[in-house]
Amino acid sequence: MNVFVDSSGLYALLDADSSEHGAAAHEWDGLRRAGATLRTHSYVVVETAAIVQRRIGMDAALTLHRDVMPVLSVRFVDRELHHEATTSLLAAGRRKVSLVDWASFAVMRNEN
């Protein structure tokens, strides 16, 4: 089973003070026990690292890179994926859906 992991889920997993932390940790553990492939892409990693570092601190950033990243199957955004995401972003014209989101949709559509 492939499961896409986004920044919100990773942030909730890493922020013990978040109201969503318990649910995120429970899901994470269940997916790991079930042997799920946890997929994401490099823009999600960059976005999550920046948010975690700024909001929670360097200990959480270390946990992300030391403990979480090795478990993830990361698709690095290449020229083609970036182009697909950018084209979708501009065609949709929606302010609340980011380039990272459009890259996520493309990865889920093409690879999961």
A tleap script that builds the chain and sets N, CA, C and O, in Angstrom:
source leaprc.protein.ff14SB
mol = sequence {
  NMET ASN VAL PHE VAL ASP SER SER GLY LEU
  TYR ALA LEU LEU ASP ALA ASP SER SER GLU
  HIE GLY ALA ALA ALA HIE GLU TRP ASP GLY
  LEU ARG ARG ALA GLY ALA THR LEU ARG THR
  HIE SER TYR VAL VAL VAL GLU THR ALA ALA
  ILE VAL GLN ARG ARG ILE GLY MET ASP ALA
  ALA LEU THR LEU HIE ARG ASP VAL MET PRO
  VAL LEU SER VAL ARG PHE VAL ASP ARG GLU
  LEU HIE HIE GLU ALA THR THR SER LEU LEU
  ALA ALA GLY ARG ARG LYS VAL SER LEU VAL
  ASP TRP ALA SER PHE ALA VAL MET ARG ASN
  GLU CASN
}
set mol.1.N position { 0.839 -1.165 0.000 }
set mol.1.CA position { 0.000 0.000 0.000 }
set mol.1.C position { 0.893 1.240 0.000 }
set mol.1.O position { 1.821 1.345 0.802 }
set mol.2.N position { 0.605 2.178 -0.905 }
set mol.2.CA position { 1.294 3.459 -0.967 }
set mol.2.C position { 0.450 4.518 -0.278 }
set mol.2.O position { -0.756 4.610 -0.508 }
set mol.3.N position { 1.087 5.314 0.566 }
set mol.3.CA position { 0.401 6.407 1.250 }
set mol.3.C position { 1.220 7.669 1.027 }
set mol.3.O position { 2.425 7.691 1.281 }
set mol.4.N position { 0.562 8.719 0.550 }
set mol.4.CA position { 1.258 9.980 0.348 }
set mol.4.C position { 1.300 10.745 1.660 }
set mol.4.O position { 0.291 10.858 2.357 }
set mol.5.N position { 2.468 11.266 1.992 }
set mol.5.CA position { 2.675 12.012 3.232 }
set mol.5.C position { 2.964 13.465 2.866 }
set mol.5.O position { 3.863 13.752 2.076 }
set mol.6.N position { 2.180 14.382 3.457 }
set mol.6.CA position { 2.382 15.800 3.145 }
set mol.6.C position { 2.940 16.549 4.346 }
set mol.6.O position { 3.140 15.974 5.416 }
set mol.7.N position { 3.186 17.824 4.155 }
set mol.7.CA position { 3.790 18.658 5.192 }
set mol.7.C position { 2.945 18.730 6.454 }
set mol.7.O position { 3.481 18.701 7.562 }
set mol.8.N position { 1.644 18.821 6.297 }
set mol.8.CA position { 0.763 18.927 7.467 }
set mol.8.C position { 0.873 17.698 8.352 }
set mol.8.O position { 0.948 17.813 9.576 }
set mol.9.N position { 0.881 16.534 7.744 }
set mol.9.CA position { 1.006 15.300 8.507 }
set mol.9.C position { 2.357 15.182 9.187 }
set mol.9.O position { 2.447 14.772 10.344 }
set mol.10.N position { 3.404 15.542 8.464 }
set mol.10.CA position { 4.743 15.484 9.048 }
set mol.10.C position { 4.884 16.479 10.188 }
set mol.10.O position { 5.472 16.164 11.223 }
set mol.11.N position { 4.348 17.673 10.004 }
set mol.11.CA position { 4.408 18.683 11.056 }
set mol.11.C position { 3.677 18.195 12.303 }
set mol.11.O position { 4.201 18.310 13.412 }
set mol.12.N position { 2.484 17.658 12.135 }
set mol.12.CA position { 1.708 17.147 13.279 }
set mol.12.C position { 2.466 16.026 13.983 }
set mol.12.O position { 2.430 15.923 15.209 }
set mol.13.N position { 3.140 15.201 13.221 }
set mol.13.CA position { 3.929 14.119 13.799 }
set mol.13.C position { 5.066 14.664 14.663 }
set mol.13.O position { 5.370 14.110 15.719 }
set mol.14.N position { 5.685 15.739 14.215 }
set mol.14.CA position { 6.865 16.280 14.882 }
set mol.14.C position { 6.559 17.257 16.012 }
set mol.14.O position { 7.390 17.458 16.897 }
set mol.15.N position { 5.380 17.863 15.990 }
set mol.15.CA position { 5.028 18.866 16.995 }
set mol.15.C position { 4.197 18.234 18.109 }
set mol.15.O position { 2.981 18.092 17.982 }
set mol.16.N position { 4.854 17.862 19.186 }
set mol.16.CA position { 4.173 17.193 20.300 }
set mol.16.C position { 3.105 18.075 20.927 }
set mol.16.O position { 2.204 17.558 21.587 }
set mol.17.N position { 3.174 19.383 20.744 }
set mol.17.CA position { 2.180 20.297 21.310 }
set mol.17.C position { 0.973 20.503 20.399 }
set mol.17.O position { 0.002 21.146 20.799 }
set mol.18.N position { 1.021 19.967 19.181 }
set mol.18.CA position { -0.086 20.116 18.237 }
set mol.18.C position { -1.288 19.291 18.683 }
set mol.18.O position { -1.136 18.194 19.220 }
set mol.19.N position { -2.475 19.827 18.458 }
set mol.19.CA position { -3.696 19.076 18.781 }
set mol.19.C position { -3.838 17.840 17.892 }
set mol.19.O position { -4.596 16.928 18.222 }
set mol.20.N position { -3.131 17.801 16.788 }
set mol.20.CA position { -3.188 16.679 15.853 }
set mol.20.C position { -2.065 15.661 16.065 }
set mol.20.O position { -2.005 14.650 15.365 }
set mol.21.N position { -1.185 15.922 17.018 }
set mol.21.CA position { -0.015 15.058 17.196 }
set mol.21.C position { -0.393 13.612 17.522 }
set mol.21.O position { 0.160 12.682 16.935 }
set mol.22.N position { -1.314 13.422 18.436 }
set mol.22.CA position { -1.691 12.066 18.831 }
set mol.22.C position { -2.215 11.253 17.666 }
set mol.22.O position { -1.827 10.100 17.474 }
set mol.23.N position { -3.103 11.862 16.886 }
set mol.23.CA position { -3.661 11.164 15.721 }
set mol.23.C position { -2.577 10.887 14.687 }
set mol.23.O position { -2.541 9.806 14.099 }
set mol.24.N position { -1.692 11.859 14.463 }
set mol.24.CA position { -0.625 11.678 13.476 }
set mol.24.C position { 0.330 10.567 13.904 }
set mol.24.O position { 0.717 9.733 13.086 }
set mol.25.N position { 0.707 10.551 15.173 }
set mol.25.CA position { 1.620 9.517 15.673 }
set mol.25.C position { 0.966 8.137 15.590 }
set mol.25.O position { 1.623 7.158 15.236 }
set mol.26.N position { -0.316 8.059 15.912 }
set mol.26.CA position { -1.047 6.796 15.831 }
set mol.26.C position { -1.081 6.275 14.383 }
set mol.26.O position { -0.815 5.099 14.133 }
set mol.27.N position { -1.408 7.158 13.445 }
set mol.27.CA position { -1.447 6.771 12.018 }
set mol.27.C position { -0.068 6.361 11.532 }
set mol.27.O position { 0.076 5.348 10.848 }
set mol.28.N position { 0.941 7.136 11.879 }
set mol.28.CA position { 2.319 6.848 11.473 }
set mol.28.C position { 2.720 5.449 11.930 }
set mol.28.O position { 3.232 4.647 11.148 }
set mol.29.N position { 2.478 5.171 13.210 }
set mol.29.CA position { 2.832 3.848 13.751 }
set mol.29.C position { 2.054 2.734 13.053 }
set mol.29.O position { 2.622 1.693 12.724 }
set mol.30.N position { 0.764 2.948 12.827 }
set mol.30.CA position { -0.049 1.935 12.158 }
set mol.30.C position { 0.411 1.674 10.732 }
set mol.30.O position { 0.481 0.524 10.300 }
set mol.31.N position { 0.722 2.727 10.008 }
set mol.31.CA position { 1.199 2.572 8.627 }
set mol.31.C position { 2.550 1.871 8.584 }
set mol.31.O position { 2.796 1.043 7.707 }
set mol.32.N position { 3.413 2.197 9.518 }
set mol.32.CA position { 4.717 1.541 9.571 }
set mol.32.C position { 4.565 0.057 9.890 }
set mol.32.O position { 5.226 -0.782 9.278 }
set mol.33.N position { 3.690 -0.271 10.852 }
set mol.33.CA position { 3.457 -1.681 11.196 }
set mol.33.C position { 2.850 -2.448 10.030 }
set mol.33.O position { 3.127 -3.633 9.848 }
set mol.34.N position { 2.020 -1.768 9.240 }
set mol.34.CA position { 1.362 -2.414 8.103 }
set mol.34.C position { 2.298 -2.552 6.901 }
set mol.34.O position { 1.940 -3.183 5.906 }
set mol.35.N position { 3.475 -1.972 6.987 }
set mol.35.CA position { 4.431 -2.067 5.884 }
set mol.35.C position { 4.110 -1.161 4.714 }
set mol.35.O position { 4.543 -1.422 3.591 }
set mol.36.N position { 3.356 -0.098 4.960 }
set mol.36.CA position { 2.998 0.833 3.888 }
set mol.36.C position { 4.241 1.550 3.372 }
set mol.36.O position { 5.177 1.820 4.125 }
set mol.37.N position { 4.232 1.851 2.081 }
set mol.37.CA position { 5.262 2.695 1.506 }
set mol.37.C position { 4.806 4.136 1.684 }
set mol.37.O position { 3.776 4.540 1.146 }
set mol.38.N position { 5.575 4.902 2.439 }
set mol.38.CA position { 5.233 6.290 2.730 }
set mol.38.C position { 5.942 7.182 1.731 }
set mol.38.O position { 7.157 7.371 1.796 }
set mol.39.N position { 5.163 7.730 0.803 }
set mol.39.CA position { 5.705 8.476 -0.330 }
set mol.39.C position { 5.518 9.965 -0.153 }
set mol.39.O position { 4.526 10.424 0.413 }
set mol.40.N position { 6.489 10.711 -0.649 }
set mol.40.CA position { 6.395 12.168 -0.696 }
set mol.40.C position { 7.332 12.653 -1.791 }
set mol.40.O position { 7.870 11.854 -2.558 }
set mol.41.N position { 7.522 13.960 -1.862 }
set mol.41.CA position { 8.481 14.503 -2.834 }
set mol.41.C position { 9.334 15.567 -2.168 }
set mol.41.O position { 9.039 16.021 -1.062 }
set mol.42.N position { 10.382 15.952 -2.849 }
set mol.42.CA position { 11.388 16.827 -2.242 }
set mol.42.C position { 10.849 18.208 -1.881 }
set mol.42.O position { 11.365 18.825 -0.949 }
set mol.43.N position { 9.833 18.721 -2.578 }
set mol.43.CA position { 9.277 20.018 -2.191 }
set mol.43.C position { 8.578 19.927 -0.841 }
set mol.43.O position { 8.622 20.879 -0.063 }
set mol.44.N position { 7.939 18.804 -0.550 }
set mol.44.CA position { 7.316 18.605 0.765 }
set mol.44.C position { 8.401 18.569 1.837 }
set mol.44.O position { 8.226 19.133 2.916 }
set mol.45.N position { 9.509 17.914 1.545 }
set mol.45.CA position { 10.605 17.845 2.513 }
set mol.45.C position { 11.143 19.239 2.806 }
set mol.45.O position { 11.344 19.591 3.968 }
set mol.46.N position { 11.375 20.031 1.777 }
set mol.46.CA position { 11.884 21.395 1.962 }
set mol.46.C position { 10.884 22.244 2.749 }
set mol.46.O position { 11.261 22.955 3.681 }
set mol.47.N position { 9.604 22.164 2.366 }
set mol.47.CA position { 8.565 22.928 3.047 }
set mol.47.C position { 8.483 22.526 4.526 }
set mol.47.O position { 8.431 23.385 5.405 }
set mol.48.N position { 8.472 21.228 4.789 }
set mol.48.CA position { 8.367 20.738 6.164 }
set mol.48.C position { 9.585 21.148 6.985 }
set mol.48.O position { 9.446 21.602 8.121 }
set mol.49.N position { 10.766 20.991 6.419 }
set mol.49.CA position { 11.987 21.351 7.139 }
set mol.49.C position { 11.980 22.824 7.528 }
set mol.49.O position { 12.357 23.174 8.646 }
set mol.50.N position { 11.556 23.679 6.617 }
set mol.50.CA position { 11.527 25.117 6.900 }
set mol.50.C position { 10.519 25.448 7.997 }
set mol.50.O position { 10.812 26.226 8.905 }
set mol.51.N position { 9.326 24.852 7.909 }
set mol.51.CA position { 8.278 25.125 8.896 }
set mol.51.C position { 8.685 24.595 10.271 }
set mol.51.O position { 8.532 25.287 11.277 }
set mol.52.N position { 9.199 23.378 10.307 }
set mol.52.CA position { 9.590 22.765 11.574 }
set mol.52.C position { 10.722 23.563 12.224 }
set mol.52.O position { 10.674 23.850 13.420 }
set mol.53.N position { 11.721 23.913 11.450 }
set mol.53.CA position { 12.855 24.670 11.988 }
set mol.53.C position { 12.385 26.000 12.571 }
set mol.53.O position { 12.802 26.383 13.664 }
set mol.54.N position { 11.528 26.695 11.852 }
set mol.54.CA position { 11.072 28.019 12.273 }
set mol.54.C position { 10.116 27.956 13.469 }
set mol.54.O position { 10.235 28.749 14.403 }
set mol.55.N position { 9.174 27.016 13.437 }
set mol.55.CA position { 8.132 26.986 14.468 }
set mol.55.C position { 8.481 26.174 15.705 }
set mol.55.O position { 8.116 26.550 16.819 }
set mol.56.N position { 9.190 25.056 15.515 }
set mol.56.CA position { 9.432 24.154 16.639 }
set mol.56.C position { 10.887 24.202 17.096 }
set mol.56.O position { 11.164 24.141 18.293 }
set mol.57.N position { 11.805 24.310 16.159 }
set mol.57.CA position { 13.217 24.409 16.527 }
set mol.57.C position { 14.081 23.328 15.908 }
set mol.57.O position { 13.611 22.441 15.194 }
set mol.58.N position { 15.346 23.439 16.207 }
set mol.58.CA position { 16.333 22.569 15.581 }
set mol.58.C position { 16.261 21.119 16.066 }
set mol.58.O position { 16.633 20.212 15.321 }
set mol.59.N position { 15.801 20.880 17.277 }
set mol.59.CA position { 15.654 19.491 17.716 }
set mol.59.C position { 14.643 18.754 16.847 }
set mol.59.O position { 14.858 17.599 16.477 }
set mol.60.N position { 13.538 19.426 16.523 }
set mol.60.CA position { 12.522 18.815 15.658 }
set mol.60.C position { 13.057 18.657 14.234 }
set mol.60.O position { 12.753 17.672 13.562 }
set mol.61.N position { 13.850 19.621 13.776 }
set mol.61.CA position { 14.455 19.505 12.443 }
set mol.61.C position { 15.397 18.303 12.400 }
set mol.61.O position { 15.439 17.577 11.407 }
set mol.62.N position { 16.136 18.101 13.460 }
set mol.62.CA position { 17.021 16.938 13.546 }
set mol.62.C position { 16.219 15.645 13.523 }
set mol.62.O position { 16.594 14.691 12.840 }
set mol.63.N position { 15.120 15.608 14.265 }
set mol.63.CA position { 14.263 14.415 14.273 }
set mol.63.C position { 13.711 14.141 12.882 }
set mol.63.O position { 13.661 12.991 12.446 }
set mol.64.N position { 13.299 15.189 12.187 }
set mol.64.CA position { 12.810 15.025 10.815 }
set mol.64.C position { 13.865 14.353 9.953 }
set mol.64.O position { 13.580 13.364 9.278 }
set mol.65.N position { 15.062 14.873 9.970 }
set mol.65.CA position { 16.103 14.367 9.072 }
set mol.65.C position { 16.708 13.047 9.538 }
set mol.65.O position { 17.088 12.218 8.711 }
set mol.66.N position { 16.801 12.843 10.833 }
set mol.66.CA position { 17.428 11.626 11.355 }
set mol.66.C position { 16.465 10.450 11.418 }
set mol.66.O position { 16.838 9.325 11.087 }
set mol.67.N position { 15.206 10.704 11.847 }
set mol.67.CA position { 14.291 9.611 12.135 }
set mol.67.C position { 13.178 9.429 11.102 }
set mol.67.O position { 12.762 8.304 10.826 }
set mol.68.N position { 12.701 10.527 10.538 }
set mol.68.CA position { 11.557 10.448 9.623 }
set mol.68.C position { 11.992 10.241 8.178 }
set mol.68.O position { 11.448 9.383 7.483 }
set mol.69.N position { 12.951 11.006 7.731 }
set mol.69.CA position { 13.380 10.934 6.323 }
set mol.69.C position { 13.803 9.539 5.876 }
set mol.69.O position { 13.457 9.138 4.765 }
set mol.70.N position { 14.538 8.778 6.694 }
set mol.70.CA position { 14.935 7.444 6.246 }
set mol.70.C position { 13.761 6.498 5.982 }
set mol.70.O position { 13.917 5.502 5.276 }
set mol.71.N position { 12.608 6.798 6.533 }
set mol.71.CA position { 11.428 5.945 6.377 }
set mol.71.C position { 10.661 6.292 5.100 }
set mol.71.O position { 9.904 5.467 4.588 }
set mol.72.N position { 10.853 7.503 4.587 }
set mol.72.CA position { 10.085 7.984 3.438 }
set mol.72.C position { 10.713 7.588 2.110 }
set mol.72.O position { 11.935 7.522 1.977 }
set mol.73.N position { 9.861 7.329 1.137 }
set mol.73.CA position { 10.286 7.158 -0.246 }
set mol.73.C position { 10.080 8.525 -0.902 }
set mol.73.O position { 8.947 8.946 -1.134 }
set mol.74.N position { 11.185 9.212 -1.197 }
set mol.74.CA position { 11.120 10.599 -1.658 }
set mol.74.C position { 11.371 10.674 -3.163 }
set mol.74.O position { 12.411 10.235 -3.652 }
set mol.75.N position { 10.417 11.229 -3.879 }
set mol.75.CA position { 10.589 11.523 -5.307 }
set mol.75.C position { 11.178 12.922 -5.400 }
set mol.75.O position { 10.566 13.890 -4.946 }
set mol.76.N position { 12.345 13.027 -5.978 }
set mol.76.CA position { 12.944 14.343 -6.146 }
set mol.76.C position { 12.298 15.035 -7.333 }
set mol.76.O position { 12.156 14.456 -8.410 }
set mol.77.N position { 11.913 16.270 -7.120 }
set mol.77.CA position { 11.234 17.032 -8.165 }
set mol.77.C position { 12.258 17.365 -9.244 }
set mol.77.O position { 13.255 18.042 -8.993 }
set mol.78.N position { 11.987 16.876 -10.444 }
set mol.78.CA position { 12.841 17.159 -11.585 }
set mol.78.C position { 12.174 18.215 -12.465 }
set mol.78.O position { 11.111 18.736 -12.130 }
set mol.79.N position { 12.799 18.516 -13.570 }
set mol.79.CA position { 12.290 19.543 -14.474 }
set mol.79.C position { 10.869 19.238 -14.943 }
set mol.79.O position { 10.028 20.136 -14.995 }
set mol.80.N position { 10.598 17.982 -15.284 }
set mol.80.CA position { 9.281 17.607 -15.808 }
set mol.80.C position { 8.182 17.746 -14.743 }
set mol.80.O position { 7.108 18.280 -15.019 }
set mol.81.N position { 8.460 17.266 -13.536 }
set mol.81.CA position { 7.467 17.376 -12.469 }
set mol.81.C position { 7.235 18.836 -12.086 }
set mol.81.O position { 6.099 19.249 -11.850 }
set mol.82.N position { 8.302 19.603 -12.027 }
set mol.82.CA position { 8.169 21.036 -11.725 }
set mol.82.C position { 7.313 21.723 -12.787 }
set mol.82.O position { 6.445 22.534 -12.464 }
set mol.83.N position { 7.559 21.400 -14.034 }
set mol.83.CA position { 6.789 21.991 -15.131 }
set mol.83.C position { 5.307 21.608 -15.037 }
set mol.83.O position { 4.432 22.459 -15.200 }
set mol.84.N position { 5.034 20.335 -14.775 }
set mol.84.CA position { 3.645 19.882 -14.638 }
set mol.84.C position { 2.950 20.617 -13.489 }
set mol.84.O position { 1.811 21.060 -13.632 }
set mol.85.N position { 3.633 20.743 -12.358 }
set mol.85.CA position { 3.045 21.421 -11.194 }
set mol.85.C position { 2.824 22.901 -11.469 }
set mol.85.O position { 1.780 23.450 -11.117 }
set mol.86.N position { 3.795 23.544 -12.091 }
set mol.86.CA position { 3.676 24.964 -12.405 }
set mol.86.C position { 2.558 25.212 -13.407 }
set mol.86.O position { 1.790 26.163 -13.260 }
set mol.87.N position { 2.462 24.370 -14.417 }
set mol.87.CA position { 1.390 24.493 -15.413 }
set mol.87.C position { 0.027 24.364 -14.744 }
set mol.87.O position { -0.886 25.134 -15.040 }
set mol.88.N position { -0.112 23.407 -13.854 }
set mol.88.CA position { -1.379 23.218 -13.135 }
set mol.88.C position { -1.696 24.409 -12.243 }
set mol.88.O position { -2.840 24.861 -12.191 }
set mol.89.N position { -0.699 24.913 -11.549 }
set mol.89.CA position { -0.875 26.076 -10.677 }
set mol.89.C position { -1.393 27.275 -11.464 }
set mol.89.O position { -2.365 27.916 -11.065 }
set mol.90.N position { -0.750 27.566 -12.564 }
set mol.90.CA position { -1.127 28.738 -13.360 }
set mol.90.C position { -2.462 28.551 -14.064 }
set mol.90.O position { -3.234 29.501 -14.193 }
set mol.91.N position { -2.741 27.334 -14.522 }
set mol.91.CA position { -4.012 27.066 -15.201 }
set mol.91.C position { -5.187 27.152 -14.233 }
set mol.91.O position { -6.260 27.634 -14.595 }
set mol.92.N position { -4.986 26.685 -13.008 }
set mol.92.CA position { -6.069 26.687 -12.020 }
set mol.92.C position { -6.346 28.090 -11.496 }
set mol.92.O position { -7.495 28.436 -11.221 }
set mol.93.N position { -5.314 28.887 -11.360 }
set mol.93.CA position { -5.486 30.251 -10.891 }
set mol.93.C position { -6.062 30.347 -9.487 }
set mol.93.O position { -6.799 31.284 -9.181 }
set mol.94.N position { -5.732 29.386 -8.631 }
set mol.94.CA position { -6.271 29.350 -7.262 }
set mol.94.C position { -5.185 29.737 -6.271 }
set mol.94.O position { -4.153 29.071 -6.191 }
set mol.95.N position { -5.402 30.783 -5.533 }
set mol.95.CA position { -4.397 31.303 -4.608 }
set mol.95.C position { -4.096 30.359 -3.449 }
set mol.95.O position { -2.977 30.359 -2.937 }
set mol.96.N position { -5.049 29.573 -3.035 }
set mol.96.CA position { -4.875 28.762 -1.829 }
set mol.96.C position { -4.309 27.374 -2.083 }
set mol.96.O position { -4.156 26.594 -1.142 }
set mol.97.N position { -3.997 27.048 -3.326 }
set mol.97.CA position { -3.372 25.765 -3.646 }
set mol.97.C position { -1.961 26.081 -4.145 }
set mol.97.O position { -1.786 26.705 -5.191 }
set mol.98.N position { -0.963 25.641 -3.383 }
set mol.98.CA position { 0.423 26.025 -3.645 }
set mol.98.C position { 1.083 25.163 -4.723 }
set mol.98.O position { 0.549 24.138 -5.147 }
set mol.99.N position { 2.237 25.607 -5.140 }
set mol.99.CA position { 3.045 24.829 -6.079 }
set mol.99.C position { 3.398 23.475 -5.467 }
set mol.99.O position { 3.411 22.464 -6.168 }
set mol.100.N position { 3.682 23.449 -4.174 }
set mol.100.CA position { 3.968 22.187 -3.486 }
set mol.100.C position { 2.759 21.262 -3.583 }
set mol.100.O position { 2.907 20.067 -3.838 }
set mol.101.N position { 1.554 21.817 -3.377 }
set mol.101.CA position { 0.334 21.010 -3.496 }
set mol.101.C position { 0.181 20.444 -4.901 }
set mol.101.O position { -0.125 19.262 -5.059 }
set mol.102.N position { 0.388 21.265 -5.918 }
set mol.102.CA position { 0.245 20.797 -7.305 }
set mol.102.C position { 1.274 19.715 -7.623 }
set mol.102.O position { 0.972 18.767 -8.348 }
set mol.103.N position { 2.481 19.848 -7.089 }
set mol.103.CA position { 3.484 18.785 -7.274 }
set mol.103.C position { 3.010 17.506 -6.582 }
set mol.103.O position { 3.203 16.407 -7.103 }
set mol.104.N position { 2.391 17.652 -5.408 }
set mol.104.CA position { 1.860 16.488 -4.686 }
set mol.104.C position { 0.781 15.792 -5.502 }
set mol.104.O position { 0.780 14.568 -5.628 }
set mol.105.N position { -0.134 16.577 -6.053 }
set mol.105.CA position { -1.203 15.990 -6.876 }
set mol.105.C position { -0.611 15.215 -8.047 }
set mol.105.O position { -1.070 14.118 -8.364 }
set mol.106.N position { 0.407 15.784 -8.689 }
set mol.106.CA position { 1.035 15.114 -9.833 }
set mol.106.C position { 1.696 13.806 -9.409 }
set mol.106.O position { 1.567 12.797 -10.101 }
set mol.107.N position { 2.398 13.813 -8.286 }
set mol.107.CA position { 3.034 12.589 -7.802 }
set mol.107.C position { 1.991 11.545 -7.473 }
set mol.107.O position { 2.141 10.380 -7.840 }
set mol.108.N position { 0.935 11.948 -6.784 }
set mol.108.CA position { -0.121 10.986 -6.444 }
set mol.108.C position { -0.781 10.432 -7.701 }
set mol.108.O position { -1.061 9.236 -7.784 }
set mol.109.N position { -1.022 11.279 -8.653 }
set mol.109.CA position { -1.679 10.849 -9.890 }
set mol.109.C position { -0.794 9.922 -10.700 }
set mol.109.O position { -1.281 8.945 -11.269 }
set mol.110.N position { 0.478 10.208 -10.760 }
set mol.110.CA position { 1.379 9.475 -11.649 }
set mol.110.C position { 2.097 8.301 -11.000 }
set mol.110.O position { 2.552 7.399 -11.704 }
set mol.111.N position { 2.210 8.289 -9.678 }
set mol.111.CA position { 3.084 7.309 -9.064 }
set mol.111.C position { 2.474 6.485 -7.951 }
set mol.111.O position { 3.104 5.530 -7.497 }
set mol.112.N position { 1.288 6.804 -7.494 }
set mol.112.CA position { 0.715 6.023 -6.391 }
set mol.112.C position { -0.341 5.074 -6.877 }
set mol.112.O position { -0.925 4.340 -6.080 }
savepdb mol mol.pdb
quit
